[in-house]
Amino acid sequence: MSILSGKKVLLGITAGIAAYKTASLVRLFIKAGAEVQVVMTPAAKDFVTPLTLSTLSKNPVHSSFFDEEDENAVWNNHVDLGLWADFMIVAPVTANTLSKMASGNSDNLLLATYLSAKCPVYFAPAMDLDMYKHPSTHETFDKLISFGNIMIPAEAGELASGLVGQGRMAEPEHIVDFLEKDLLSKLPLKGEKVLITAGPTYEAIDPVRFIGNHSSGKMGIELALAAANLGAQVDLVLGPSSLKIDHGLVNVINVVSAEDMYQAVVSLYDRCTIAIASAAVADYRPKQVASQKIKKSDSEFSIELERTKDILKWMGEQKKHQFLVGFALETENEEENAKNKLIKKNLDLIVLNSLNDKGAGFKGATNKVTLINHKFESKAFELKTKAEVAKDIFDEIDQMKRVADLATNG
Ligand code: CTP
């Protein structure tokens, strides 16, 4: 899945011959799962038609503040466009528009949108080689970069003038590649290795029976997806769950019992930087596992149970550089019990869900959590989808890690 999936892309097109390539660029964005809106300078319409772009982007194309020929024209709000976008890319951008962007000129909708955009702005210049080489053009590039804009350099090749050299707008595939790499490198969890335990465990009684629980694994799977979408590499140690996850950054290790889960965690713990135990691990397992199916009889039957290993407690004892997060599912004295677990298991953060809250806990698609950190500061959240809860948890981890890094590195 491309990192562009679900992203809101605002494409600004100016009047260069390379504008004809933006039809392919829009197609590539759409194929990657992005939403696209196009804003063009009036002169850009001579190079590629708004109809082509609106058809490909599935959105109206904007090129003026309002349509002068339409009596019922509505104001094209440049501020709204700028706020809507996750990022803006101006491609191709001519020397003329570049210098206006650098000087703060806003005599068309594209420039007004650029000036009011709060999102990152990329620009892909296109011009003839001598214009590209000109010191004033380079001064403009430097100025735009110093404002925080990101340049996608022009490529070398044959130019519209017939001359050969640098100045061609980067090919649409290269632009998409550049954007994907740049966005990935800036994700907040880039470089982090996240270990997550999730789902139930099954403890065998005999070859056909087990002791299990109702955990679906959904919370852990959402945590894995959220971490991967934020750029982390994820090891997901997943107990028996009917749910599937498919993401290039998530490595799924399927396990069955608490012992399997423990062994998997032991082998992966050293290399992780963040560990989250969301699994509903059986606390007990049958002391003896019958090798054949147990036959019923008329007398009563009992199974002797023994403790499984507390995986999270082990992680707390072995903790070196890891940021450790546990879950607590409570029915009474919720905060106090959660705080005790936080200390006992040497955690940095605990996610408390109370079975007294409707919509919280095991099976459903929602959860209602309170996050408590090692200083016992707590944040209570509304009832949310498990995907949203996962994002809240990583926001909190990110903030706490930043504060800790600042304290260490000054
Ligand atoms: N946990 C674990 N290994 C176990 C048991 C629990 O890693 N054998 C983890 C869970 O994944 C969760 C946290 O520990 O993150 C829950 O703590 P626990 O003390 O087991 O609390 P409860 O399951 O709520 O049980 P109890 O209240 O009975 O202690």
Tab-separated table of C-alpha atoms and ligand atoms in Angstrom:
chain	number	residue	atom	x	y	z
A	1	MET	CA	0.000	0.000	0.000
A	2	SER	CA	1.346	3.427	-0.930
A	3	ILE	CA	1.817	6.027	1.762
A	4	LEU	CA	-0.211	8.259	-0.567
A	5	SER	CA	-3.293	6.158	0.103
A	6	GLY	CA	-5.949	8.338	1.734
A	7	LYS	CA	-3.817	11.471	1.389
A	8	LYS	CA	-5.433	14.705	0.192
A	9	VAL	CA	-3.296	16.050	-2.630
A	10	LEU	CA	-3.670	19.572	-3.978
A	11	LEU	CA	-2.035	19.771	-7.384
A	12	GLY	CA	-1.185	23.242	-8.702
A	13	ILE	CA	-0.512	23.430	-12.436
A	14	THR	CA	1.132	26.370	-14.172
A	15	ALA	CA	1.598	27.224	-17.829
A	16	GLY	CA	4.479	25.094	-19.029
A	17	ILE	CA	4.470	22.522	-21.808
A	18	ALA	CA	5.029	19.816	-19.148
A	19	ALA	CA	1.472	20.536	-17.937
A	20	TYR	CA	0.302	17.843	-20.359
A	21	LYS	CA	2.090	15.294	-18.136
A	22	THR	CA	-0.083	16.210	-15.156
A	23	ALA	CA	-2.856	14.004	-16.565
A	24	SER	CA	-0.573	11.023	-15.866
A	25	LEU	CA	0.404	12.486	-12.512
A	26	VAL	CA	-3.239	12.743	-11.418
A	27	ARG	CA	-3.831	9.149	-12.556
A	28	LEU	CA	-0.863	7.928	-10.525
A	29	PHE	CA	-2.109	9.761	-7.413
A	30	ILE	CA	-5.583	8.266	-7.828
A	31	LYS	CA	-4.113	4.805	-8.425
A	32	ALA	CA	-2.125	5.155	-5.197
A	33	GLY	CA	-5.412	5.825	-3.351
A	34	ALA	CA	-5.021	9.602	-2.907
A	35	GLU	CA	-7.788	12.206	-3.214
A	36	VAL	CA	-6.858	14.915	-5.697
A	37	GLN	CA	-7.995	18.493	-6.251
A	38	VAL	CA	-6.498	20.585	-8.999
A	39	VAL	CA	-5.919	24.320	-9.092
A	40	MET	CA	-4.511	25.796	-12.329
A	41	THR	CA	-3.314	29.182	-13.431
A	42	PRO	CA	-5.574	30.538	-16.214
A	43	ALA	CA	-2.766	30.187	-18.785
A	44	ALA	CA	-2.161	26.532	-17.836
A	45	LYS	CA	-5.513	25.713	-19.470
A	46	ASP	CA	-3.820	26.267	-22.847
A	47	PHE	CA	-1.642	23.211	-22.176
A	48	VAL	CA	-4.060	20.739	-20.570
A	49	THR	CA	-7.823	20.965	-20.321
A	50	PRO	CA	-9.690	21.245	-17.020
A	51	LEU	CA	-12.104	18.602	-18.381
A	52	THR	CA	-9.290	16.028	-18.614
A	53	LEU	CA	-8.135	16.828	-15.106
A	54	SER	CA	-11.588	16.935	-13.518
A	55	THR	CA	-12.425	13.586	-15.131
A	56	LEU	CA	-9.236	11.984	-13.876
A	57	SER	CA	-9.318	13.574	-10.427
A	58	LYS	CA	-13.098	13.089	-10.037
A	59	ASN	CA	-13.268	16.640	-8.700
A	60	PRO	CA	-13.993	20.055	-10.228
A	61	VAL	CA	-10.888	21.943	-11.302
A	62	HIS	CA	-10.347	25.461	-9.943
A	63	SER	CA	-8.620	28.198	-11.870
A	64	SER	CA	-10.148	31.529	-10.863
A	65	PHE	CA	-11.654	33.045	-7.730
A	66	PHE	CA	-15.072	32.750	-9.388
A	67	ASP	CA	-16.507	31.966	-12.820
A	68	GLU	CA	-17.259	35.328	-14.461
A	69	GLU	CA	-19.645	33.798	-16.997
A	70	ASP	CA	-21.771	32.034	-14.409
A	71	GLU	CA	-24.400	34.275	-12.732
A	72	ASN	CA	-24.624	31.840	-9.832
A	73	ALA	CA	-20.894	31.555	-9.520
A	74	VAL	CA	-19.521	30.670	-6.112
A	75	TRP	CA	-16.319	32.001	-4.619
A	76	ASN	CA	-13.492	29.470	-4.868
A	77	ASN	CA	-12.105	29.690	-1.411
A	78	HIS	CA	-8.319	29.435	-1.562
A	79	VAL	CA	-8.101	29.179	2.225
A	80	ASP	CA	-10.401	26.131	2.266
A	81	LEU	CA	-8.367	24.461	-0.488
A	82	GLY	CA	-5.144	25.062	1.403
A	83	LEU	CA	-6.621	23.737	4.642
A	84	TRP	CA	-8.127	20.684	2.941
A	85	ALA	CA	-4.799	19.422	1.592
A	86	ASP	CA	-2.342	17.105	3.357
A	87	PHE	CA	0.212	18.509	0.949
A	88	MET	CA	0.325	20.777	-2.101
A	89	ILE	CA	2.477	20.139	-5.135
A	90	VAL	CA	2.990	22.738	-7.846
A	91	ALA	CA	3.979	20.861	-11.000
A	92	PRO	CA	5.061	22.038	-13.412
A	93	VAL	CA	6.027	25.356	-11.914
A	94	THR	CA	7.319	27.973	-14.342
A	95	ALA	CA	10.026	30.556	-13.615
A	96	ASN	CA	7.275	33.173	-13.556
A	97	THR	CA	5.166	31.440	-10.881
A	98	LEU	CA	8.279	30.508	-8.913
A	99	SER	CA	9.342	34.125	-8.610
A	100	LYS	CA	5.801	35.156	-7.639
A	101	MET	CA	5.729	32.425	-4.978
A	102	ALA	CA	9.039	33.705	-3.644
A	103	SER	CA	7.908	37.340	-3.532
A	104	GLY	CA	4.433	36.755	-2.102
A	105	ASN	CA	2.496	37.843	-5.183
A	106	SER	CA	-1.047	36.494	-5.239
A	107	ASP	CA	-2.602	37.588	-8.529
A	108	ASN	CA	-4.288	34.245	-9.231
A	109	LEU	CA	-6.061	31.476	-7.323
A	110	LEU	CA	-3.059	29.144	-7.380
A	111	LEU	CA	-0.791	31.743	-5.764
A	112	ALA	CA	-3.401	32.737	-3.183
A	113	THR	CA	-3.853	29.053	-2.338
A	114	TYR	CA	-0.097	28.569	-2.020
A	115	LEU	CA	0.184	31.574	0.307
A	116	SER	CA	-2.605	30.347	2.558
A	117	ALA	CA	-1.614	26.660	2.584
A	118	LYS	CA	-0.535	25.389	6.000
A	119	CYS	CA	0.516	21.984	4.651
A	120	PRO	CA	3.919	21.067	3.169
A	121	VAL	CA	4.392	22.416	-0.364
A	122	TYR	CA	6.458	20.654	-3.029
A	123	PHE	CA	7.418	22.279	-6.317
A	124	ALA	CA	8.639	20.649	-9.519
A	125	PRO	CA	10.177	23.278	-11.815
A	126	ALA	CA	10.085	23.050	-15.593
A	127	MET	CA	11.788	25.528	-17.911
A	128	ASP	CA	14.399	25.802	-20.596
A	129	LEU	CA	17.982	24.986	-19.611
A	130	ASP	CA	19.340	28.536	-19.618
A	131	MET	CA	16.411	29.758	-17.553
A	132	TYR	CA	16.997	26.854	-15.157
A	133	LYS	CA	20.693	27.736	-14.868
A	134	HIS	CA	20.123	31.445	-14.376
A	135	PRO	CA	21.389	32.788	-11.019
A	136	SER	CA	18.063	34.503	-10.345
A	137	THR	CA	16.255	31.169	-10.759
A	138	HIS	CA	18.649	29.580	-8.291
A	139	GLU	CA	18.130	32.440	-5.890
A	140	THR	CA	14.394	31.800	-6.158
A	141	PHE	CA	14.850	28.056	-5.507
A	142	ASP	CA	16.953	28.829	-2.430
A	143	LYS	CA	14.414	31.330	-1.154
A	144	LEU	CA	11.507	28.927	-1.586
A	145	ILE	CA	13.461	26.138	0.117
A	146	SER	CA	14.343	28.494	2.980
A	147	PHE	CA	10.579	29.040	3.441
A	148	GLY	CA	10.259	25.278	4.044
A	149	ASN	CA	9.057	24.292	0.577
A	150	ILE	CA	10.492	21.110	-0.920
A	151	MET	CA	11.970	21.105	-4.403
A	152	ILE	CA	11.664	18.183	-6.798
A	153	PRO	CA	14.550	18.999	-9.146
A	154	ALA	CA	14.053	19.118	-12.887
A	155	GLU	CA	15.536	16.294	-14.942
A	156	ALA	CA	17.907	16.403	-17.904
A	157	GLY	CA	16.841	15.505	-21.419
A	158	GLU	CA	15.465	17.012	-24.564
A	159	LEU	CA	13.522	20.197	-23.881
A	160	ALA	CA	10.595	21.761	-25.740
A	161	SER	CA	13.039	24.230	-27.336
A	162	GLY	CA	14.953	21.336	-28.890
A	163	LEU	CA	17.929	22.020	-26.630
A	164	VAL	CA	19.216	19.256	-24.402
A	165	GLY	CA	19.955	19.802	-20.712
A	166	GLN	CA	18.402	20.120	-17.240
A	167	GLY	CA	14.988	21.738	-17.104
A	168	ARG	CA	12.395	19.047	-17.861
A	169	MET	CA	9.827	18.562	-15.142
A	170	ALA	CA	10.580	15.323	-13.282
A	171	GLU	CA	8.628	12.440	-14.835
A	172	PRO	CA	5.286	11.775	-13.090
A	173	GLU	CA	6.524	8.358	-11.824
A	174	HIS	CA	9.629	10.039	-10.389
A	175	ILE	CA	7.513	12.729	-8.719
A	176	VAL	CA	5.347	10.083	-7.046
A	177	ASP	CA	8.453	8.160	-6.005
A	178	PHE	CA	10.026	11.329	-4.577
A	179	LEU	CA	6.864	12.181	-2.626
A	180	GLU	CA	6.498	8.650	-1.227
A	181	LYS	CA	10.123	8.586	-0.052
A	182	ASP	CA	9.950	12.073	1.415
A	183	LEU	CA	6.670	11.446	3.244
A	184	LEU	CA	7.961	8.112	4.584
A	185	SER	CA	11.187	9.658	5.857
A	186	LYS	CA	9.200	12.244	7.829
A	187	LEU	CA	6.803	9.858	9.563
A	188	PRO	CA	6.954	10.202	13.351
A	189	LEU	CA	7.717	6.512	13.996
A	190	LYS	CA	10.297	6.180	11.199
A	191	GLY	CA	13.185	4.077	12.538
A	192	GLU	CA	11.132	2.647	15.419
A	193	LYS	CA	10.661	-1.102	15.777
A	194	VAL	CA	7.390	-1.925	17.464
A	195	LEU	CA	6.580	-5.270	19.059
A	196	ILE	CA	2.888	-5.930	19.722
A	197	THR	CA	1.207	-8.908	21.356
A	198	ALA	CA	-2.442	-9.345	20.402
A	199	GLY	CA	-5.418	-11.663	20.455
A	200	PRO	CA	-6.312	-14.502	22.792
A	201	THR	CA	-4.224	-17.540	23.654
A	202	TYR	CA	-5.524	-21.108	23.589
A	203	GLU	CA	-4.297	-23.498	26.275
A	204	ALA	CA	-4.732	-27.106	25.263
A	205	ILE	CA	-6.650	-29.541	27.466
A	206	ASP	CA	-6.445	-32.403	25.002
A	207	PRO	CA	-6.027	-32.586	21.200
A	208	VAL	CA	-9.493	-31.089	20.586
A	209	ARG	CA	-10.235	-28.816	23.559
A	210	PHE	CA	-8.675	-25.699	24.981
A	211	ILE	CA	-9.129	-22.895	27.483
A	212	GLY	CA	-9.467	-19.590	25.635
A	213	ASN	CA	-11.123	-16.195	25.838
A	214	HIS	CA	-13.233	-13.825	23.760
A	215	SER	CA	-10.465	-11.491	22.577
A	216	SER	CA	-10.739	-10.853	18.817
A	217	GLY	CA	-7.261	-9.370	18.416
A	218	LYS	CA	-8.807	-6.243	16.850
A	219	MET	CA	-7.178	-3.722	19.205
A	220	GLY	CA	-3.709	-5.194	18.585
A	221	ILE	CA	-4.246	-5.323	14.840
A	222	GLU	CA	-5.314	-1.666	14.814
A	223	LEU	CA	-2.214	-0.832	16.870
A	224	ALA	CA	-0.032	-2.652	14.322
A	225	LEU	CA	-1.674	-0.803	11.422
A	226	ALA	CA	-1.384	2.567	13.145
A	227	ALA	CA	2.310	1.988	13.919
A	228	ALA	CA	3.045	0.878	10.357
A	229	ASN	CA	1.164	3.849	8.911
A	230	LEU	CA	3.329	6.086	11.089
A	231	GLY	CA	6.443	4.516	9.545
A	232	ALA	CA	7.444	1.885	12.137
A	233	GLN	CA	8.492	-1.676	11.421
A	234	VAL	CA	6.127	-3.906	13.338
A	235	ASP	CA	6.364	-7.434	14.727
A	236	LEU	CA	2.846	-8.531	15.592
A	237	VAL	CA	2.725	-11.658	17.773
A	238	LEU	CA	-0.849	-12.735	17.213
A	239	GLY	CA	-2.792	-15.408	19.065
A	240	PRO	CA	-5.574	-17.356	17.310
A	241	SER	CA	-7.674	-14.687	15.596
A	242	SER	CA	-9.934	-14.760	12.563
A	243	LEU	CA	-8.800	-11.243	11.593
A	244	LYS	CA	-6.209	-10.673	8.897
A	245	ILE	CA	-3.693	-7.893	8.410
A	246	ASP	CA	-1.764	-7.111	5.259
A	247	HIS	CA	0.772	-4.290	5.401
A	248	GLY	CA	4.308	-4.241	4.025
A	249	LEU	CA	5.709	-3.016	7.363
A	250	VAL	CA	3.917	-5.594	9.542
A	251	ASN	CA	5.516	-8.983	10.182
A	252	VAL	CA	2.898	-11.321	11.688
A	253	ILE	CA	4.044	-14.155	13.954
A	254	ASN	CA	1.116	-16.496	14.569
A	255	VAL	CA	1.088	-18.244	17.934
A	256	VAL	CA	-1.408	-20.373	19.836
A	257	SER	CA	-0.536	-20.667	23.527
A	258	ALA	CA	0.842	-18.279	26.148
A	259	GLU	CA	4.109	-20.236	26.044
A	260	ASP	CA	4.356	-19.795	22.231
A	261	MET	CA	3.674	-16.080	22.663
A	262	TYR	CA	6.312	-15.819	25.390
A	263	GLN	CA	8.923	-17.606	23.226
A	264	ALA	CA	8.169	-15.317	20.252
A	265	VAL	CA	8.437	-12.209	22.441
A	266	VAL	CA	11.739	-13.386	23.973
A	267	SER	CA	13.240	-13.756	20.498
A	268	LEU	CA	12.040	-10.315	19.307
A	269	TYR	CA	12.249	-8.112	22.408
A	270	ASP	CA	15.884	-7.020	22.169
A	271	ARG	CA	15.499	-5.376	18.790
A	272	CYS	CA	12.286	-3.470	19.518
A	273	THR	CA	12.165	0.137	20.668
A	274	ILE	CA	8.477	0.161	21.624
A	275	ALA	CA	6.613	-2.879	23.007
A	276	ILE	CA	2.862	-3.021	23.539
A	277	ALA	CA	1.162	-5.959	25.248
A	278	SER	CA	-2.463	-5.905	24.140
A	279	ALA	CA	-2.953	-9.686	24.142
A	280	ALA	CA	-5.455	-11.325	26.456
A	281	VAL	CA	-3.020	-13.965	27.648
A	282	ALA	CA	-4.380	-16.920	29.631
A	283	ASP	CA	-3.108	-16.647	33.196
A	284	TYR	CA	-3.472	-20.421	33.730
A	285	ARG	CA	-3.120	-23.522	31.617
A	286	PRO	CA	-3.840	-27.216	32.244
A	287	LYS	CA	-0.948	-28.785	34.134
A	288	GLN	CA	-1.242	-31.956	32.062
A	289	VAL	CA	-2.276	-31.973	28.424
A	290	ALA	CA	-3.940	-35.287	27.559
A	291	SER	CA	-2.403	-36.858	24.492
A	292	GLN	CA	-5.724	-38.451	23.507
A	293	LYS	CA	-9.222	-36.954	23.536
A	294	ILE	CA	-10.602	-37.167	27.082
A	295	LYS	CA	-13.657	-39.416	27.229
A	296	LYS	CA	-16.642	-38.383	29.326
A	297	SER	CA	-17.719	-40.450	32.324
A	298	ASP	CA	-20.521	-40.141	34.874
A	299	SER	CA	-18.290	-38.774	37.586
A	300	GLU	CA	-17.263	-35.138	38.035
A	301	PHE	CA	-14.173	-33.964	36.281
A	302	SER	CA	-11.650	-31.297	37.170
A	303	ILE	CA	-8.512	-29.966	35.561
A	304	GLU	CA	-5.516	-28.864	37.553
A	305	LEU	CA	-4.200	-25.540	36.284
A	306	GLU	CA	-0.793	-23.932	36.571
A	307	ARG	CA	0.307	-20.353	35.953
A	308	THR	CA	1.516	-19.286	32.540
A	309	LYS	CA	4.422	-16.866	32.272
A	310	ASP	CA	3.511	-13.217	32.627
A	311	ILE	CA	4.965	-11.993	29.328
A	312	LEU	CA	4.559	-8.297	30.067
A	313	LYS	CA	6.159	-8.677	33.494
A	314	TRP	CA	9.122	-10.392	31.832
A	315	MET	CA	9.400	-7.488	29.365
A	316	GLY	CA	9.362	-5.014	32.270
A	317	GLU	CA	12.157	-6.917	34.037
A	318	GLN	CA	14.305	-7.058	30.881
A	319	LYS	CA	13.608	-3.466	29.849
A	320	LYS	CA	16.647	-1.486	28.606
A	321	HIS	CA	15.907	1.048	25.873
A	322	GLN	CA	12.316	-0.084	25.220
A	323	PHE	CA	9.226	2.050	25.791
A	324	LEU	CA	6.808	-0.395	27.387
A	325	VAL	CA	3.018	-0.234	27.247
A	326	GLY	CA	0.533	-2.589	28.906
A	327	PHE	CA	-3.222	-2.959	28.982
A	328	ALA	CA	-5.465	-3.360	32.011
A	329	LEU	CA	-9.041	-4.543	31.751
A	330	GLU	CA	-10.716	-3.792	35.055
A	331	THR	CA	-14.156	-4.076	36.591
A	332	GLU	CA	-13.612	-2.224	39.908
A	333	ASN	CA	-11.081	0.189	41.477
A	334	GLU	CA	-10.010	0.688	37.886
A	335	GLU	CA	-7.404	3.478	38.177
A	336	GLU	CA	-5.853	2.084	41.332
A	337	ASN	CA	-5.521	-1.424	39.865
A	338	ALA	CA	-4.086	-0.038	36.648
A	339	LYS	CA	-1.509	2.043	38.543
A	340	ASN	CA	-0.482	-1.031	40.538
A	341	LYS	CA	0.041	-2.966	37.296
A	342	LEU	CA	2.055	-0.087	35.867
A	343	ILE	CA	4.480	-0.278	38.792
A	344	LYS	CA	4.517	-4.074	39.153
A	345	LYS	CA	5.323	-4.581	35.472
A	346	ASN	CA	7.706	-1.591	35.160
A	347	LEU	CA	5.663	0.103	32.395
A	348	ASP	CA	5.965	3.554	30.866
A	349	LEU	CA	2.272	3.721	30.009
A	350	ILE	CA	-0.815	1.670	30.747
A	351	VAL	CA	-4.039	1.614	28.739
A	352	LEU	CA	-6.960	1.140	31.069
A	353	ASN	CA	-10.317	-0.045	29.833
A	354	SER	CA	-13.145	-0.623	32.218
A	355	LEU	CA	-15.789	-3.244	31.607
A	356	ASN	CA	-18.210	-0.812	33.274
A	357	ASP	CA	-17.968	1.431	30.191
A	358	LYS	CA	-20.366	0.499	27.416
A	359	GLY	CA	-18.520	-0.182	24.166
A	360	ALA	CA	-15.177	-0.861	25.869
A	361	GLY	CA	-13.228	-4.091	26.033
A	362	PHE	CA	-12.911	-7.294	24.092
A	363	LYS	CA	-15.076	-8.066	21.120
A	364	GLY	CA	-16.465	-4.863	19.617
A	365	ALA	CA	-15.152	-2.330	17.150
A	366	THR	CA	-14.946	0.414	19.787
A	367	ASN	CA	-13.047	1.083	22.970
A	368	LYS	CA	-13.001	3.669	25.724
A	369	VAL	CA	-9.653	4.069	27.366
A	370	THR	CA	-7.763	6.061	29.953
A	371	LEU	CA	-4.013	6.387	29.441
A	372	ILE	CA	-1.933	6.541	32.616
A	373	ASN	CA	1.791	7.315	32.449
A	374	HIS	CA	4.626	6.454	34.857
A	375	LYS	CA	4.049	9.765	36.682
A	376	PHE	CA	0.441	8.663	37.260
A	377	GLU	CA	-0.859	11.449	35.011
A	378	SER	CA	-4.013	10.194	33.358
A	379	LYS	CA	-5.918	11.166	30.202
A	380	ALA	CA	-9.439	9.865	29.708
A	381	PHE	CA	-10.728	9.542	26.146
A	382	GLU	CA	-14.226	9.333	24.683
A	383	LEU	CA	-15.669	6.142	23.226
A	384	LYS	CA	-13.901	5.758	19.859
A	385	THR	CA	-13.236	3.163	17.185
A	386	LYS	CA	-10.289	0.909	17.978
A	387	ALA	CA	-8.437	2.459	15.012
A	388	GLU	CA	-8.822	5.914	16.613
A	389	VAL	CA	-7.798	4.580	20.020
A	390	ALA	CA	-4.656	3.095	18.427
A	391	LYS	CA	-3.786	6.532	17.003
A	392	ASP	CA	-4.331	8.188	20.400
A	393	ILE	CA	-2.000	5.646	22.018
A	394	PHE	CA	0.781	6.324	19.488
A	395	ASP	CA	0.278	10.102	19.786
A	396	GLU	CA	0.833	9.744	23.531
A	397	ILE	CA	3.882	7.476	23.050
A	398	ASP	CA	5.325	9.930	20.527
A	399	GLN	CA	4.840	12.882	22.884
A	400	MET	CA	6.299	11.032	25.868
A	401	LYS	CA	9.320	9.863	23.866
A	402	ARG	CA	9.968	13.404	22.608
A	403	VAL	CA	9.876	14.784	26.157
A	404	ALA	CA	12.243	11.996	27.302
A	405	ASP	CA	14.636	12.672	24.369
A	406	LEU	CA	14.656	16.386	25.184
A	407	ALA	CA	15.455	15.625	28.816
A	408	THR	CA	18.340	13.330	27.763
A	409	ASN	CA	19.791	15.402	24.927
A	410	GLY	CA	18.942	18.878	26.211
B	1	CTP	N1	-0.139	-10.064	30.161
B	1	CTP	C1	0.921	-10.775	29.637
B	1	CTP	N2	1.111	-12.078	29.987
B	1	CTP	C2	0.279	-12.709	30.821
B	1	CTP	C3	-0.824	-11.996	31.333
B	1	CTP	C4	-1.020	-10.681	30.988
B	1	CTP	O1	1.699	-10.213	28.873
B	1	CTP	N3	0.477	-13.999	31.140
B	1	CTP	C5	-0.313	-8.651	29.805
B	1	CTP	C6	-1.534	-8.329	28.981
B	1	CTP	O2	-1.234	-8.379	27.617
B	1	CTP	C7	-1.874	-6.925	29.449
B	1	CTP	C8	-1.482	-6.925	30.911
B	1	CTP	O3	-0.497	-7.952	31.031
B	1	CTP	O4	-1.069	-5.954	28.816
B	1	CTP	C9	-2.641	-7.264	31.773
B	1	CTP	O5	-2.173	-7.476	33.068
B	1	CTP	P1	-2.776	-8.579	34.058
B	1	CTP	O6	-2.001	-8.470	35.335
B	1	CTP	O7	-2.856	-9.918	33.472
B	1	CTP	O8	-4.169	-8.035	34.215
B	1	CTP	P2	-5.489	-8.742	33.882
B	1	CTP	O9	-5.370	-9.571	32.659
B	1	CTP	O10	-6.490	-7.675	33.849
B	1	CTP	O11	-5.666	-9.771	35.100
B	1	CTP	P3	-5.756	-9.560	36.669
B	1	CTP	O12	-6.522	-8.306	36.892
B	1	CTP	O13	-6.400	-10.799	37.071
B	1	CTP	O14	-4.346	-9.456	37.184
